[in-house]
PDB file of C-alpha atoms in Angstrom:
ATOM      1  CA  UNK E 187      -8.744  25.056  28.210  1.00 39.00           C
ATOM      2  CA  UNK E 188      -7.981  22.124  30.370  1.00 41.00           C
ATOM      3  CA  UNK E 189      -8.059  22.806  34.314  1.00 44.00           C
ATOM      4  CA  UNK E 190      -4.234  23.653  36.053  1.00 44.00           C
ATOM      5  CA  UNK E 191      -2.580  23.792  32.482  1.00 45.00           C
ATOM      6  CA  UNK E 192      -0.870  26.579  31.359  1.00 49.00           C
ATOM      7  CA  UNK E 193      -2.575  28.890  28.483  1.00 51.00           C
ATOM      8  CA  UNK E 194       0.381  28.603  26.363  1.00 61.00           C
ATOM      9  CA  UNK E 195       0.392  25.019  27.032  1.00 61.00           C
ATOM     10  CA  UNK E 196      -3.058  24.148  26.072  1.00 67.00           C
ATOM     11  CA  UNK E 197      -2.745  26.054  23.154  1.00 68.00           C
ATOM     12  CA  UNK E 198       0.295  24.045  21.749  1.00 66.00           C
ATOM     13  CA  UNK E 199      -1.585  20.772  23.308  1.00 68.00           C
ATOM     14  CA  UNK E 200      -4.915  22.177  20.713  1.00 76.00           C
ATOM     15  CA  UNK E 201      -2.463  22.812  17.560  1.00 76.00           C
ATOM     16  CA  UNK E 202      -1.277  19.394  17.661  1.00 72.00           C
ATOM     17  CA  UNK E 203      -4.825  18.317  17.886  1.00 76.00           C
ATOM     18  CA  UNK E 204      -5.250  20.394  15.043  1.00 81.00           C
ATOM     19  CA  UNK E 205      -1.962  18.777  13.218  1.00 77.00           C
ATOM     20  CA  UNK E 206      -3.557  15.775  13.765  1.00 79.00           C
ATOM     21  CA  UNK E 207      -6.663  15.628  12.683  1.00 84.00           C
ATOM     22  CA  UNK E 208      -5.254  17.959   9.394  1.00 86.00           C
ATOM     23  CA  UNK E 209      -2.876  15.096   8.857  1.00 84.00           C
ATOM     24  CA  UNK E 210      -5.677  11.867   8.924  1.00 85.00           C
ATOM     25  CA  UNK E 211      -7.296  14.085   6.048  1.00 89.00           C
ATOM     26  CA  UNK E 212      -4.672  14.601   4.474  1.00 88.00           C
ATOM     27  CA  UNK E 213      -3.941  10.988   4.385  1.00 85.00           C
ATOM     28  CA  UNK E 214      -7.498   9.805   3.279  1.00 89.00           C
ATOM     29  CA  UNK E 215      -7.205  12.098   0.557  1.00 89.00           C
ATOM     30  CA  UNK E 216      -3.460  10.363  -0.524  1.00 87.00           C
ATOM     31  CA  UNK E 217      -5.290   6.891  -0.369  1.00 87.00           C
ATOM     32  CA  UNK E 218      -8.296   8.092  -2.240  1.00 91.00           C
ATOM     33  CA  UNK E 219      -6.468  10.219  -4.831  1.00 90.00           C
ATOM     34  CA  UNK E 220      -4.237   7.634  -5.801  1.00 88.00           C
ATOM     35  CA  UNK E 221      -6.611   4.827  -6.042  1.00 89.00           C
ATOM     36  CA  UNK E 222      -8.511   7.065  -7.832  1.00 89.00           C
ATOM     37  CA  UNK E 223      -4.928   7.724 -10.576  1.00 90.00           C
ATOM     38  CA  UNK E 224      -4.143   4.195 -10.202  1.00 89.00           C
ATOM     39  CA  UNK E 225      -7.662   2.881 -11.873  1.00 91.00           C
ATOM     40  CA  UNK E 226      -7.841   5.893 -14.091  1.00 91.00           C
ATOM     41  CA  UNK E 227      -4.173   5.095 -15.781  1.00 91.00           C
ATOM     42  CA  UNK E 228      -5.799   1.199 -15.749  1.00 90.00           C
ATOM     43  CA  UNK E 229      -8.773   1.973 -17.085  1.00 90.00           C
ATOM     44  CA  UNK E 230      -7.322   4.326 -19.886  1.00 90.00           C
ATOM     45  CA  UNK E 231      -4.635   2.281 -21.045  1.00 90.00           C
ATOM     46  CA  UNK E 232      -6.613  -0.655 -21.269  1.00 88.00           C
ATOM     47  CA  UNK E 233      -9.299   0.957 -23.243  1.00 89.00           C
ATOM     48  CA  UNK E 234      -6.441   2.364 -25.943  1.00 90.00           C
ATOM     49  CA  UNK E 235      -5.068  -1.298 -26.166  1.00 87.00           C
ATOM     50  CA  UNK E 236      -8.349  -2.973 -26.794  1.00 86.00           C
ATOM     51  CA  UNK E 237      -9.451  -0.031 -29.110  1.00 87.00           C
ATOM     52  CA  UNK E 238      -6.075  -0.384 -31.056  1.00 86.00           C
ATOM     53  CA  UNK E 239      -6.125  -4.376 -30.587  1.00 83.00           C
ATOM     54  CA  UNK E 240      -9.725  -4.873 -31.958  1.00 82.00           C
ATOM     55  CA  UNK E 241      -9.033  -2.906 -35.303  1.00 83.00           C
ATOM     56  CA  UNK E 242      -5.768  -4.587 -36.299  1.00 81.00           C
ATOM     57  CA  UNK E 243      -7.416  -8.128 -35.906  1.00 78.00           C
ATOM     58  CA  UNK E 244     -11.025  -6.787 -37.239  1.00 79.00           C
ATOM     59  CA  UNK E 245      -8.725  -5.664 -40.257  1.00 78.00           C
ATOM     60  CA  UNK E 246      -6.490  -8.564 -40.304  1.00 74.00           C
ATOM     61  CA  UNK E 247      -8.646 -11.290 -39.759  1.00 74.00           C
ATOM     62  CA  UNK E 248     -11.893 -10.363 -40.288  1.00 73.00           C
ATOM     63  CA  UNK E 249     -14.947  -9.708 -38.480  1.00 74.00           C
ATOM     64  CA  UNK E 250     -17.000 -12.847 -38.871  1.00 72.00           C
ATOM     65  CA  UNK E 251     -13.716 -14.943 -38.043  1.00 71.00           C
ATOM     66  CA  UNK E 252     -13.228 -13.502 -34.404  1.00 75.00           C
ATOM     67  CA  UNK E 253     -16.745 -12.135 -33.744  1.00 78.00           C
ATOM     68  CA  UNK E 254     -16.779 -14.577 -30.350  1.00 77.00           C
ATOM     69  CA  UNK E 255     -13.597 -11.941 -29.435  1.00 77.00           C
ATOM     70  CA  UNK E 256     -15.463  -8.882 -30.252  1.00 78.00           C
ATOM     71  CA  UNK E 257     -18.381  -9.431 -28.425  1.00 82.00           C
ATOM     72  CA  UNK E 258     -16.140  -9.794 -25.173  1.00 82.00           C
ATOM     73  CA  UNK E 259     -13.965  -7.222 -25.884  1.00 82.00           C
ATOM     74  CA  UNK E 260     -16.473  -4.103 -26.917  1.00 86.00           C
ATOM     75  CA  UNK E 261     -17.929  -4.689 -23.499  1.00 88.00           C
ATOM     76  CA  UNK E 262     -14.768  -4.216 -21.766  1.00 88.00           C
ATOM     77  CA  UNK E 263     -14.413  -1.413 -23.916  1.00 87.00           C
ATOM     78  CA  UNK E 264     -16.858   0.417 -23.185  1.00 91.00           C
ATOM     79  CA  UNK E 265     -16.537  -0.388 -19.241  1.00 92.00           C
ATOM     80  CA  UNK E 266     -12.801   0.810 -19.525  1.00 90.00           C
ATOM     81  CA  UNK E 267     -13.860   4.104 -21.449  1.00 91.00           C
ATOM     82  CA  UNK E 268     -16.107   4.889 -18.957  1.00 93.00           C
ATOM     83  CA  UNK E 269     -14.462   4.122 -15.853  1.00 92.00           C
ATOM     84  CA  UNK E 270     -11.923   6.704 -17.223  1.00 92.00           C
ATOM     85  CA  UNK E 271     -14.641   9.533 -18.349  1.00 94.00           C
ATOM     86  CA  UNK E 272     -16.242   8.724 -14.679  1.00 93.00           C
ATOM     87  CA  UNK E 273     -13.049   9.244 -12.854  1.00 90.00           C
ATOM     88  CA  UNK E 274     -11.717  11.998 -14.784  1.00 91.00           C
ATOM     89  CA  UNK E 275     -15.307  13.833 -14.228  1.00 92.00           C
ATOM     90  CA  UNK E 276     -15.000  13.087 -10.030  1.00 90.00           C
ATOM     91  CA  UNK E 277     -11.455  14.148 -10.235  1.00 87.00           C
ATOM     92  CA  UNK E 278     -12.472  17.697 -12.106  1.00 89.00           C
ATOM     93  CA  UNK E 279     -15.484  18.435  -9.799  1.00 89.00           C
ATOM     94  CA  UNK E 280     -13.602  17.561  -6.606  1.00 86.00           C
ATOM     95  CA  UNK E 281     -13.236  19.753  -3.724  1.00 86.00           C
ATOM     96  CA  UNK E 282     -10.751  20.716  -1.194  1.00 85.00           C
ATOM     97  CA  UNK E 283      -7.801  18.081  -0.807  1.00 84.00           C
ATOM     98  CA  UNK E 284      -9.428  15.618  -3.281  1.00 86.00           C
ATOM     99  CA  UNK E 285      -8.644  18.458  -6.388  1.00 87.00           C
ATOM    100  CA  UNK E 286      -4.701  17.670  -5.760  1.00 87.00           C
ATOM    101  CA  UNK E 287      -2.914  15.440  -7.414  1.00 87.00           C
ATOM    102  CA  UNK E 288      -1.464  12.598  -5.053  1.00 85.00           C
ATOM    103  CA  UNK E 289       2.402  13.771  -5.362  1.00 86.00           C
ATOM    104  CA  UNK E 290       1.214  17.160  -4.495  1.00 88.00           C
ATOM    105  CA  UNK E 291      -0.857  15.648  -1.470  1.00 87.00           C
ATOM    106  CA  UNK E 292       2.530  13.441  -0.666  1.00 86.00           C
ATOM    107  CA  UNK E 293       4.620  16.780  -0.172  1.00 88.00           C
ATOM    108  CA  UNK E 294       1.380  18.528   1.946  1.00 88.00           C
ATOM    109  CA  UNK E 295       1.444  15.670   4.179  1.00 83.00           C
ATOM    110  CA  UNK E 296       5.046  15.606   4.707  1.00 83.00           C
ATOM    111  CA  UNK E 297       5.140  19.537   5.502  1.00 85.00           C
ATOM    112  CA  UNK E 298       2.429  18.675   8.224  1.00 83.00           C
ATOM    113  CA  UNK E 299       4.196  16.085   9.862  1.00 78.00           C
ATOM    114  CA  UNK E 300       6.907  18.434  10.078  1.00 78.00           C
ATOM    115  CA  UNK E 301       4.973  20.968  11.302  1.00 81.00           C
ATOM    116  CA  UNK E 302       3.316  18.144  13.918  1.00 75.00           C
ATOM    117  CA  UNK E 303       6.928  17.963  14.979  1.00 70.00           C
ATOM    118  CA  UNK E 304       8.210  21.428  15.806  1.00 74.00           C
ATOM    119  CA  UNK E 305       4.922  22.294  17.776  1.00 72.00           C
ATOM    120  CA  UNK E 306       5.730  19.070  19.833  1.00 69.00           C
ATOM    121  CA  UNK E 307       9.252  19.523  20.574  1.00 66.00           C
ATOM    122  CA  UNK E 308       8.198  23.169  21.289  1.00 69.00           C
ATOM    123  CA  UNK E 309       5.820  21.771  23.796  1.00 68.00           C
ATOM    124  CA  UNK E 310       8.516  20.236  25.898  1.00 69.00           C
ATOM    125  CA  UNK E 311       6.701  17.179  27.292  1.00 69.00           C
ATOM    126  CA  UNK E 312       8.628  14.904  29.620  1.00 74.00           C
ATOM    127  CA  UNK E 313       9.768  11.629  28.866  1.00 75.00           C
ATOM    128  CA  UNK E 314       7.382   9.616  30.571  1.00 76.00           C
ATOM    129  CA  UNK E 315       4.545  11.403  29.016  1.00 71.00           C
ATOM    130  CA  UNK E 316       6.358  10.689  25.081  1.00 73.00           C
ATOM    131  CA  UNK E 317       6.373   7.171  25.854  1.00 78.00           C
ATOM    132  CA  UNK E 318       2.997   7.047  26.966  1.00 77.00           C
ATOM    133  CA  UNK E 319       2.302   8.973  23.437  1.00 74.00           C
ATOM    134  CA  UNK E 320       4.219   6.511  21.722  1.00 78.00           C
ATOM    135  CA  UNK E 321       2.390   3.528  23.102  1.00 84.00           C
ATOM    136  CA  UNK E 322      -0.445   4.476  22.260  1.00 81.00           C
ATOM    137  CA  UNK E 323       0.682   5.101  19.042  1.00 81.00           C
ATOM    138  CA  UNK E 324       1.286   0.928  18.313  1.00 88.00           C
ATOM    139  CA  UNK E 325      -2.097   0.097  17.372  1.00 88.00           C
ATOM    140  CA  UNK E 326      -1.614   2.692  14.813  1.00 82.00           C
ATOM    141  CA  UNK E 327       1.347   0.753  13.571  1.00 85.00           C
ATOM    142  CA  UNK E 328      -0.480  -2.751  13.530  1.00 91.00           C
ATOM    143  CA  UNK E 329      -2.857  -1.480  11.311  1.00 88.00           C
ATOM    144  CA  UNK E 330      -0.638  -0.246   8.703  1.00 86.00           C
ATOM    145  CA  UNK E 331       1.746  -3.123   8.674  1.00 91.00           C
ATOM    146  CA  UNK E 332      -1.431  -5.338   8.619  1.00 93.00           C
ATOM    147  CA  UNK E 333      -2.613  -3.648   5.689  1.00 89.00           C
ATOM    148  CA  UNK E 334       0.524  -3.424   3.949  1.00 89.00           C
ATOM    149  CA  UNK E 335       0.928  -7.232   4.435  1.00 93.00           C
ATOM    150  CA  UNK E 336      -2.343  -7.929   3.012  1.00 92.00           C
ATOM    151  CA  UNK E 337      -2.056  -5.769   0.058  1.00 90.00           C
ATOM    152  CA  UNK E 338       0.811  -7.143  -1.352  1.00 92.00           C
ATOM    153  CA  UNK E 339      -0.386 -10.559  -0.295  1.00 94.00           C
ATOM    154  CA  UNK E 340      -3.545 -10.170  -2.432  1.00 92.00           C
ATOM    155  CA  UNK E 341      -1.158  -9.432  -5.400  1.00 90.00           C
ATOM    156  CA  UNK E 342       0.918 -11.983  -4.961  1.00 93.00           C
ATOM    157  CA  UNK E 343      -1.921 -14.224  -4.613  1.00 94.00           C
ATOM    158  CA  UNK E 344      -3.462 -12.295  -8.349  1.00 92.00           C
ATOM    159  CA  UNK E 345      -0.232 -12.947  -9.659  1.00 91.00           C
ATOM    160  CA  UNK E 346      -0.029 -16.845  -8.725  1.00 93.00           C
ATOM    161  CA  UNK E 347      -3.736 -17.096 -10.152  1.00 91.00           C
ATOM    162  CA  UNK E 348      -2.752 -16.165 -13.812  1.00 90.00           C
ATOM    163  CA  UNK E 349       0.517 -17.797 -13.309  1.00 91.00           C
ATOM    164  CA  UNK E 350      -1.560 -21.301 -12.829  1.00 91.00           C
ATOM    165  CA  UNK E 351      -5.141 -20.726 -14.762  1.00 88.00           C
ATOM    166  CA  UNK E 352      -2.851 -19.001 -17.839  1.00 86.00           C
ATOM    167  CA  UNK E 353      -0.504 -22.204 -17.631  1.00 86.00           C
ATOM    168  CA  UNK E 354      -2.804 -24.556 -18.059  1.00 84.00           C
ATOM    169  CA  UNK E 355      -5.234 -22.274 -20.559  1.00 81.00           C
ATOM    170  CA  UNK E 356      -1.983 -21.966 -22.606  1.00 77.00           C
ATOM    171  CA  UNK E 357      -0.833 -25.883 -22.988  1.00 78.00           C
ATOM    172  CA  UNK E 358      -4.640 -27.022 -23.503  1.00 75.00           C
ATOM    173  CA  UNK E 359      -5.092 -24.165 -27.068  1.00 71.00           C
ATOM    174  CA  UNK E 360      -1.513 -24.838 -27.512  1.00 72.00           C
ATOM    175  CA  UNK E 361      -2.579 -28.353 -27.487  1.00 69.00           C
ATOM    176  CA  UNK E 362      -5.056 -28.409 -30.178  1.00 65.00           C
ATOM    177  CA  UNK E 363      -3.929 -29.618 -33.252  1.00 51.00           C
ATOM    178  CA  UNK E 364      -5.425 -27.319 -36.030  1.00 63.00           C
ATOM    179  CA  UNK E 365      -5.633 -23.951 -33.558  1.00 59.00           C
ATOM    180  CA  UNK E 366      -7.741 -21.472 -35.927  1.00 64.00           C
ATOM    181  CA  UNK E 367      -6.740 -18.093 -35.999  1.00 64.00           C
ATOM    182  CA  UNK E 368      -9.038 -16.574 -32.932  1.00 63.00           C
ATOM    183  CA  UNK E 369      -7.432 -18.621 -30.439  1.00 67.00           C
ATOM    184  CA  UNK E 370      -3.598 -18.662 -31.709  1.00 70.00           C
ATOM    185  CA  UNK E 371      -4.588 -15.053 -30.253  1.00 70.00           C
ATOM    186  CA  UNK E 372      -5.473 -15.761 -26.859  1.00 73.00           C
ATOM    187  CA  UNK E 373      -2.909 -18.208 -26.886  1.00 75.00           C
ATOM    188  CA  UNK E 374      -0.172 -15.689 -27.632  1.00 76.00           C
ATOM    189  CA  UNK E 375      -2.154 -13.120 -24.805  1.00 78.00           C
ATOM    190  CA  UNK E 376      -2.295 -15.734 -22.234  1.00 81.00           C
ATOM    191  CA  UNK E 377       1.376 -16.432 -22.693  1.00 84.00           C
ATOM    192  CA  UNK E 378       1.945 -12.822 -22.594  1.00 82.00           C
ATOM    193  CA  UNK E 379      -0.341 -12.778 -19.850  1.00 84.00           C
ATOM    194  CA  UNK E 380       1.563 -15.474 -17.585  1.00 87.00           C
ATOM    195  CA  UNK E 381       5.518 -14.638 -18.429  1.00 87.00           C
ATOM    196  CA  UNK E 382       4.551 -10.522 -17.062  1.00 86.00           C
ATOM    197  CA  UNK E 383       2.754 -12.496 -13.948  1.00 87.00           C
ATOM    198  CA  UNK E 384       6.062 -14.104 -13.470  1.00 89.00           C
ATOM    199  CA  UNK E 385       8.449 -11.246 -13.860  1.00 88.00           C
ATOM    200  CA  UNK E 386       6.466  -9.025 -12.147  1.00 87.00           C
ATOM    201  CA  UNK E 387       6.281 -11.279  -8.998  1.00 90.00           C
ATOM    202  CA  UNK E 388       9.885 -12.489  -9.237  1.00 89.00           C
ATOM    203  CA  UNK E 389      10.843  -8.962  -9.478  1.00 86.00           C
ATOM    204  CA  UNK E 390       9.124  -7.124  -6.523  1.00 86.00           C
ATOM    205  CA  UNK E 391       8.641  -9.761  -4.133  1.00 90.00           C
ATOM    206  CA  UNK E 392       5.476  -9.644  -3.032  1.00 91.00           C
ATOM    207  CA  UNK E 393       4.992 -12.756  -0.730  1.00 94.00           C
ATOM    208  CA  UNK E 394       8.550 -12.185   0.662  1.00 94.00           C
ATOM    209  CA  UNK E 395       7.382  -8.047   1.625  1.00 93.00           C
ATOM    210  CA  UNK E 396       4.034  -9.751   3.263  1.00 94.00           C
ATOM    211  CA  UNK E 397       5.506 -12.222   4.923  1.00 96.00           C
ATOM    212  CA  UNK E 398       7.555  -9.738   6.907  1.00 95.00           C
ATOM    213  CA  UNK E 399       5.054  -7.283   7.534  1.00 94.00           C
ATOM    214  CA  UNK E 400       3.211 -10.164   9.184  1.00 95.00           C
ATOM    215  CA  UNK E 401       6.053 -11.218  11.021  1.00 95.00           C
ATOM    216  CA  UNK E 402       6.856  -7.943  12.353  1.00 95.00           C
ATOM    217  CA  UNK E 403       3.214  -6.982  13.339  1.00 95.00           C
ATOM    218  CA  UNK E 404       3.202 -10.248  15.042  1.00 95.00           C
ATOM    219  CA  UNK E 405       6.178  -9.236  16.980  1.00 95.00           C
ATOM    220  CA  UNK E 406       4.948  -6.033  18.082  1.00 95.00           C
ATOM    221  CA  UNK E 407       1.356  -7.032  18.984  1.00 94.00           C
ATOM    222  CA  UNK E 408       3.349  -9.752  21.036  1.00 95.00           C
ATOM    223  CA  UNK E 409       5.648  -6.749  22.900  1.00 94.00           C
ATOM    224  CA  UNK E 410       2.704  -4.926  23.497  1.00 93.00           C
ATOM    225  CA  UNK E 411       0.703  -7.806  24.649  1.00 94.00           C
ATOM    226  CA  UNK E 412       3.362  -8.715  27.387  1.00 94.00           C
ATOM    227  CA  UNK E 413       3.209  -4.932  28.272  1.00 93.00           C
ATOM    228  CA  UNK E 414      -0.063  -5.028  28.817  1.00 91.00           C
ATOM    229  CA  UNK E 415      -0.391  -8.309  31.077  1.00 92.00           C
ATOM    230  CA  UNK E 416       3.089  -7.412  33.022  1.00 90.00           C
ATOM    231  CA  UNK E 417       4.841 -10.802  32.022  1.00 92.00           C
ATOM    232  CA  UNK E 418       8.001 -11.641  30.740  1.00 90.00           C
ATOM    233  CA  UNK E 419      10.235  -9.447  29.605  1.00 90.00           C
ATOM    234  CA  UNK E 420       8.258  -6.625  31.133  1.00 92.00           C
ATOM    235  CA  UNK E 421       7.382  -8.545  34.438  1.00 88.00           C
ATOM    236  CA  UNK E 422      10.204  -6.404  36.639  1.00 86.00           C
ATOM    237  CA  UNK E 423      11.089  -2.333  37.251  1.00 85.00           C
ATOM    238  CA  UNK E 424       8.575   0.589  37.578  1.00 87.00           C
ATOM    239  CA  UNK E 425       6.268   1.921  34.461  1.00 86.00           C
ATOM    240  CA  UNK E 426       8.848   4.193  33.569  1.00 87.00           C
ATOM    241  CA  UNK E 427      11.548   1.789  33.022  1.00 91.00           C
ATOM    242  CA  UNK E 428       9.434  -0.414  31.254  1.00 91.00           C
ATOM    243  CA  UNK E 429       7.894   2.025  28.886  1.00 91.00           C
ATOM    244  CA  UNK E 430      11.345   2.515  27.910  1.00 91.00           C
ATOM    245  CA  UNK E 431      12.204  -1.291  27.239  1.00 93.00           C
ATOM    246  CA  UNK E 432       9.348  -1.413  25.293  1.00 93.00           C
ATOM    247  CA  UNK E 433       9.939   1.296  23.000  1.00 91.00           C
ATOM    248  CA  UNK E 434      13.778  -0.053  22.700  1.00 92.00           C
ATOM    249  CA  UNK E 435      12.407  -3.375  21.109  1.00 94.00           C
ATOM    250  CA  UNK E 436       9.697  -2.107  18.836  1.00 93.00           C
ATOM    251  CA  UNK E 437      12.403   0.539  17.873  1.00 91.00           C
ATOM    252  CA  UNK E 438      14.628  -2.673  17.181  1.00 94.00           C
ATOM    253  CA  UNK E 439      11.968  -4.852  15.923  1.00 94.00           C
ATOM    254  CA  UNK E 440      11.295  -1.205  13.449  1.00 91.00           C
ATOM    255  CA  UNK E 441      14.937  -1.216  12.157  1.00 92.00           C
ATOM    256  CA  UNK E 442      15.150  -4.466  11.322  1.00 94.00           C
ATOM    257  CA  UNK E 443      11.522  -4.470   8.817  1.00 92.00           C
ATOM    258  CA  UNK E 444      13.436  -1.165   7.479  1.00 89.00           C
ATOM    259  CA  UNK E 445      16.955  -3.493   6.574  1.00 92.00           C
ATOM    260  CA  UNK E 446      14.277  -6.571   5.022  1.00 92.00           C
ATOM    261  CA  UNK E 447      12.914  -3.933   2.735  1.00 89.00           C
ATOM    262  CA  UNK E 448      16.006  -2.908   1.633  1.00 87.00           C
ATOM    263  CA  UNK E 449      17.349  -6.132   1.243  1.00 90.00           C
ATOM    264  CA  UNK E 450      13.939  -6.717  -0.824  1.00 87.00           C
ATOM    265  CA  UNK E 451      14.593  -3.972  -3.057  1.00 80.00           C
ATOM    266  CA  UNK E 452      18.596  -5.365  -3.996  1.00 76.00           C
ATOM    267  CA  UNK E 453      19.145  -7.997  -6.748  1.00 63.00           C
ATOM    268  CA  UNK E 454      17.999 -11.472  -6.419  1.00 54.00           C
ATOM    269  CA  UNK E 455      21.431 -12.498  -5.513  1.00 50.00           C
ATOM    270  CA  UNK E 456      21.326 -10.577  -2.296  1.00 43.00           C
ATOM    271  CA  UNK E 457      17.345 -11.864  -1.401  1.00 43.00           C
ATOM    272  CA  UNK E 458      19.141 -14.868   0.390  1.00 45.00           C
ATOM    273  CA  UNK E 459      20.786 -12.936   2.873  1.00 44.00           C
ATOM    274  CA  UNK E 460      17.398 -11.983   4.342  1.00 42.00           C
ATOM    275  CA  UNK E 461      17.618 -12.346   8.750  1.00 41.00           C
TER     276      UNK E 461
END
């Protein structure tokens, strides 16, 4: 118990210790368990195409005609098969939060923050105090706008590769004047290939969602930065009054990544009316 605090104080100040560090699990699980679903799905469907894909043309075509095709594809195959048997093996003999599945982890981690919440507006702590909370609290937020940005910046950046390498595989086997029957395949996959690259990045936006996350973590880091140094706009009044300025402009600076997603997530026509 900490020295001149009230028992029933310390003990709310330890259960939202507790909430805390119950709710980082919680949240390493989430990440875990659905990278873990996310590869597994991957894994399994592409093993079922392949599998399905290799006896249609074996049948079709012919071994000895496509047996450059085979010997990449069994590979991958296997690989595929047994990333999924190697997952789904993890996933059984798992223990604790990592033997949920990720929507059930979703709704545990929302019931904690909840719970995180009552036990700290039970607690009462003054104002000044919350804002010192919730500054501290902004490195947090870097990190997972940071992370955000760079996720969907690496797919967007996946996406662009097999938009430009599939382009110009496609027009050079297109190209060929007598295309035997193995690559009019990869021709018509590499197409395939390209046009879902396309959609899929027209669609959700990826550079557009990065871009923004970047922009607002850049924003913030700069609030908090000025903070920090005590210059401009946070160069005038006592701590208290400028705890609260801060928190008004990330607030603001939060709203407004909240209204780009949105916009985001409306038809193209709307995209251009992005602040």
């Amino acid at each position: 118990m900490m020295e001149g605090t009230p028992p029933d104080t310390a003990g709310r100040v330890n259960r939202l210790l507790g909430h805390k560090k119950s709710i980082s699990e919680i949240r390493v699980a989430l990440r875990i368990r659905t990278a873990q679903t996310t590869i597994r799905w991957l894994s399994g469907t592409l093993a079922v195409v392949l599998l399905f894909t290799f006896i249609v043309a074996n049948v079709a075509v012919g071994w000895s005609a496509i047996a450059l095709a085979n010997k990449i594809a069994i590979p991958i195959f296997v690989l595929s098969a047994g990333t999924f048997w190697g997952i789904r093996f993890i996933e059984k003999n798992a223990q604790g939060h990592y033997r949920k599945k990720a929507r059930e982890l979703k709704i545990e981690l929302e019931a904690a923050e909840e719970l995180r919440l009552l036990d700290a507006a039970r607690l009462g702590l003054p104002v000044p105090d919350r804002q010192y909370s919730y500054k501290d609290s902004i490195p947090a937020e870097l990190d997972g706008l940071r992370k955000d940005g760079r996720k969907y910046r690496r797919k967007h950046n996946f996406a662009q590769a097999i938009i430009i390498l599939g382009s110009l595989g496609g027009t050079a086997v297109s190209a060929l004047a007598d295309t035997p029957p193995p690559l009019k395949y990869w021709a018509m996959g590499i197409t395939f290939a390209v046009a879902a690259a396309a959609g899929f990045t027209g669609y959700y936006k990826w550079r557009e969602r990065a871009f923004y996350l970047q922009q607002t973590a850049d924003d913030i880091e700069r609030h908090a930065t000025a903070f920090d140094l005590g210059i401009y706009p946070y160069d005038e009044g006592g701590e208290h009054l400028r705890l609260a300025k801060l928190a008004k402009e990330i607030e603001l600076l939060r709203v407004e990544q909240r209204k780009r997603e949105q916009q985001l997530d409306q038809p193209h026509e709307g995209s251009g009316e992005v602040v």
